[in-house]
Amino acid sequence: MSAFKTFENIVGIITRVTKVIAIIILSFMMVFTAFSVSIRLFNKPIIGDIEIIELSMVALIMLGLSVTEKLDGHIKVGIIIDKLPIRYQQIFQAVSNLLTFLVASIIAYTFIQVTYTHAVEIKLSTTILNVPFYYFDILIVIGFISWGLEVLVKLIGSIIDLFKPIDESVKIKEDTIEMEGGILWKIN
């Protein structure tokens, strides 16, 4: 097995772990919201329920970044790029992956510093429940690092693709939209 495949497998494991945690958080949010709304009928509201949902949403979004990247679910506008020859599309994809990796790395690095500041120097916490912010700063760091790793896998793959000869199997079919390897729908 090549070093790239090993790296890709390790990143895949990290992404699966973040996916499972995100699913657990989403499930908790659904049950907790339903319970919180239901208990209000008996005039017994849960104190800090909105804070709990807000903090859960931060965790859910951060842990979902790498999963969304792996599924290629981030929003893209390809009106001009899709009309270019395949080699130019590959170049634009590599540049896009590089820029995304750099941005994710910068944000992760910045939040490592923010985490330290919130844990040691400023010690910020939520208003009602006094939950320290640095726990969620750590989740932001994890989210952006895992997203950056997924983009790095795509970047390496796109650079490898640039050095391969273009054949018909690699070309994007202009009359179909594909998802997960199967044709989602055909454009008439």
Tab-separated table of C-alpha atoms in Angstrom:
chain	number	residue	atom	x	y	z
A	1	MET	CA	0.000	0.000	0.000
A	2	SER	CA	1.349	3.421	-0.921
A	3	ALA	CA	2.002	6.180	1.596
A	4	PHE	CA	-0.804	8.242	0.047
A	5	LYS	CA	-3.327	5.413	0.465
A	6	THR	CA	-2.251	4.940	4.093
A	7	PHE	CA	-2.636	8.676	4.726
A	8	GLU	CA	-6.017	8.632	2.960
A	9	ASN	CA	-7.168	5.720	5.158
A	10	ILE	CA	-6.071	7.485	8.358
A	11	VAL	CA	-7.894	10.679	7.330
A	12	GLY	CA	-10.933	8.552	6.466
A	13	ILE	CA	-10.926	7.082	9.987
A	14	ILE	CA	-10.717	10.567	11.519
A	15	THR	CA	-13.623	11.704	9.332
A	16	ARG	CA	-15.720	8.682	10.314
A	17	VAL	CA	-15.090	9.404	14.004
A	18	THR	CA	-16.170	13.042	13.589
A	19	LYS	CA	-19.218	11.841	11.645
A	20	VAL	CA	-20.299	9.484	14.439
A	21	ILE	CA	-19.846	12.194	17.063
A	22	ALA	CA	-21.809	14.670	14.902
A	23	ILE	CA	-24.643	12.135	14.518
A	24	ILE	CA	-24.733	11.629	18.288
A	25	ILE	CA	-24.843	15.398	18.848
A	26	LEU	CA	-27.619	15.814	16.277
A	27	SER	CA	-29.634	13.030	17.908
A	28	PHE	CA	-29.148	14.635	21.304
A	29	MET	CA	-30.270	17.991	19.919
A	30	MET	CA	-33.462	16.502	18.488
A	31	VAL	CA	-34.400	14.665	21.686
A	32	PHE	CA	-33.405	17.556	23.936
A	33	THR	CA	-35.347	20.127	21.884
A	34	ALA	CA	-38.457	17.942	21.855
A	35	PHE	CA	-38.161	17.371	25.613
A	36	SER	CA	-37.533	21.044	26.313
A	37	VAL	CA	-40.549	22.142	24.289
A	38	SER	CA	-42.756	19.442	25.826
A	39	ILE	CA	-41.848	20.277	29.402
A	40	ARG	CA	-42.760	23.928	28.827
A	41	LEU	CA	-46.375	22.760	28.601
A	42	PHE	CA	-46.155	22.038	32.334
A	43	ASN	CA	-44.551	25.436	33.098
A	44	LYS	CA	-41.246	23.763	33.993
A	45	PRO	CA	-38.754	25.168	31.443
A	46	ILE	CA	-35.187	23.908	31.429
A	47	ILE	CA	-32.811	26.683	32.416
A	48	GLY	CA	-30.127	27.175	29.772
A	49	ASP	CA	-31.805	25.062	27.109
A	50	ILE	CA	-31.076	27.613	24.395
A	51	GLU	CA	-27.406	27.740	25.423
A	52	ILE	CA	-27.208	23.949	25.274
A	53	ILE	CA	-28.659	23.909	21.757
A	54	GLU	CA	-26.381	26.762	20.629
A	55	LEU	CA	-23.285	25.011	21.937
A	56	SER	CA	-24.416	21.725	20.406
A	57	MET	CA	-24.861	23.490	17.070
A	58	VAL	CA	-21.279	24.764	17.193
A	59	ALA	CA	-20.045	21.232	17.828
A	60	LEU	CA	-22.273	19.789	15.096
A	61	ILE	CA	-21.138	22.259	12.442
A	62	MET	CA	-17.443	21.968	13.268
A	63	LEU	CA	-17.481	18.179	13.307
A	64	GLY	CA	-19.496	18.109	10.080
A	65	LEU	CA	-16.967	20.081	8.016
A	66	SER	CA	-14.761	17.114	7.112
A	67	VAL	CA	-17.733	14.848	6.434
A	68	THR	CA	-19.204	17.436	4.077
A	69	GLU	CA	-15.847	17.751	2.300
A	70	LYS	CA	-15.534	13.990	1.908
A	71	LEU	CA	-19.033	13.848	0.369
A	72	ASP	CA	-18.162	16.879	-1.801
A	73	GLY	CA	-21.145	18.667	-0.283
A	74	HIS	CA	-19.780	22.194	-0.005
A	75	ILE	CA	-21.369	24.744	-2.314
A	76	LYS	CA	-19.537	25.273	-5.594
A	77	VAL	CA	-20.323	27.531	-8.507
A	78	GLY	CA	-18.930	26.070	-11.704
A	79	ILE	CA	-20.650	28.084	-14.404
A	80	ILE	CA	-17.388	29.014	-16.147
A	81	ILE	CA	-15.065	26.286	-14.865
A	82	ASP	CA	-17.318	23.457	-16.101
A	83	LYS	CA	-17.045	24.786	-19.672
A	84	LEU	CA	-13.233	24.643	-19.701
A	85	PRO	CA	-11.200	21.680	-20.952
A	86	ILE	CA	-10.646	18.919	-18.401
A	87	ARG	CA	-6.969	19.806	-17.797
A	88	TYR	CA	-7.903	23.382	-16.814
A	89	GLN	CA	-10.660	22.041	-14.566
A	90	GLN	CA	-8.067	19.875	-12.831
A	91	ILE	CA	-5.752	22.872	-12.376
A	92	PHE	CA	-8.555	24.985	-10.927
A	93	GLN	CA	-9.517	22.106	-8.625
A	94	ALA	CA	-5.929	21.784	-7.373
A	95	VAL	CA	-5.682	25.551	-6.747
A	96	SER	CA	-9.071	25.534	-5.011
A	97	ASN	CA	-7.975	22.626	-2.792
A	98	LEU	CA	-4.708	24.390	-1.966
A	99	LEU	CA	-6.479	27.621	-0.988
A	100	THR	CA	-9.065	25.741	1.091
A	101	PHE	CA	-6.296	23.817	2.857
A	102	LEU	CA	-4.435	27.051	3.624
A	103	VAL	CA	-7.565	28.764	4.986
A	104	ALA	CA	-8.505	25.748	7.132
A	105	SER	CA	-4.929	25.567	8.460
A	106	ILE	CA	-4.842	29.278	9.309
A	107	ILE	CA	-8.179	29.091	11.125
A	108	ALA	CA	-7.083	25.964	13.044
A	109	TYR	CA	-3.820	27.634	14.047
A	110	THR	CA	-5.652	30.798	15.105
A	111	PHE	CA	-8.100	28.831	17.222
A	112	ILE	CA	-5.269	26.961	18.921
A	113	GLN	CA	-4.156	30.375	20.176
A	114	VAL	CA	-7.747	31.367	21.022
A	115	THR	CA	-8.184	28.122	22.967
A	116	TYR	CA	-5.108	28.881	25.035
A	117	THR	CA	-6.316	32.433	25.648
A	118	HIS	CA	-9.776	31.277	26.732
A	119	ALA	CA	-8.391	28.501	28.934
A	120	VAL	CA	-5.591	30.382	30.661
A	121	GLU	CA	-5.834	34.139	30.284
A	122	ILE	CA	-9.381	35.397	29.736
A	123	LYS	CA	-11.496	32.398	30.847
A	124	LEU	CA	-14.715	33.203	29.002
A	125	SER	CA	-17.840	31.143	29.611
A	126	THR	CA	-21.520	31.116	28.723
A	127	THR	CA	-23.892	33.449	30.538
A	128	ILE	CA	-26.357	31.083	32.180
A	129	LEU	CA	-24.627	27.722	32.566
A	130	ASN	CA	-21.021	29.007	32.846
A	131	VAL	CA	-19.722	26.464	30.315
A	132	PRO	CA	-16.145	27.462	29.424
A	133	PHE	CA	-15.657	28.493	25.804
A	134	TYR	CA	-12.342	26.710	25.417
A	135	TYR	CA	-14.047	23.305	25.196
A	136	PHE	CA	-15.774	24.486	22.057
A	137	ASP	CA	-12.625	26.216	20.828
A	138	ILE	CA	-11.024	22.764	20.923
A	139	LEU	CA	-13.910	21.408	18.822
A	140	ILE	CA	-13.359	24.231	16.320
A	141	VAL	CA	-9.672	23.290	16.084
A	142	ILE	CA	-10.570	19.613	15.600
A	143	GLY	CA	-13.165	20.525	12.974
A	144	PHE	CA	-10.837	22.682	10.911
A	145	ILE	CA	-7.914	20.260	11.206
A	146	SER	CA	-10.068	17.335	10.053
A	147	TRP	CA	-11.489	19.464	7.209
A	148	GLY	CA	-7.962	20.523	6.242
A	149	LEU	CA	-6.840	16.887	6.206
A	150	GLU	CA	-9.735	15.911	3.915
A	151	VAL	CA	-8.861	18.786	1.589
A	152	LEU	CA	-5.188	17.772	1.713
A	153	VAL	CA	-6.152	14.279	0.540
A	154	LYS	CA	-8.081	15.862	-2.354
A	155	LEU	CA	-5.173	18.231	-3.080
A	156	ILE	CA	-2.675	15.382	-3.311
A	157	GLY	CA	-5.127	13.416	-5.464
A	158	SER	CA	-5.679	16.378	-7.780
A	159	ILE	CA	-1.916	16.925	-8.135
A	160	ILE	CA	-1.482	13.234	-8.973
A	161	ASP	CA	-4.293	13.547	-11.540
A	162	LEU	CA	-2.510	16.483	-13.181
A	163	PHE	CA	0.372	14.200	-14.119
A	164	LYS	CA	-1.817	11.434	-15.524
A	165	PRO	CA	-2.783	11.386	-19.172
A	166	ILE	CA	-6.365	12.410	-19.814
A	167	ASP	CA	-8.534	9.656	-21.239
A	168	GLU	CA	-12.261	9.289	-21.793
A	169	SER	CA	-12.844	7.655	-18.394
A	170	VAL	CA	-11.655	10.780	-16.577
A	171	LYS	CA	-13.610	13.323	-18.616
A	172	ILE	CA	-16.673	14.826	-17.011
A	173	LYS	CA	-19.820	14.023	-18.948
A	174	GLU	CA	-21.582	17.277	-19.735
A	175	ASP	CA	-25.038	15.705	-20.039
A	176	THR	CA	-25.163	14.067	-16.596
A	177	ILE	CA	-24.855	15.012	-12.982
A	178	GLU	CA	-23.149	12.311	-10.939
A	179	MET	CA	-23.258	11.704	-7.233
A	180	GLU	CA	-21.413	8.970	-5.328
A	181	GLY	CA	-20.396	7.285	-8.573
A	182	GLY	CA	-23.934	6.794	-9.899
A	183	ILE	CA	-25.916	9.024	-12.192
A	184	LEU	CA	-28.287	11.173	-10.170
A	185	TRP	CA	-30.154	12.581	-13.164
A	186	LYS	CA	-29.745	13.160	-16.851
A	187	ILE	CA	-30.034	16.620	-18.344
A	188	ASN	CA	-32.173	16.737	-21.495
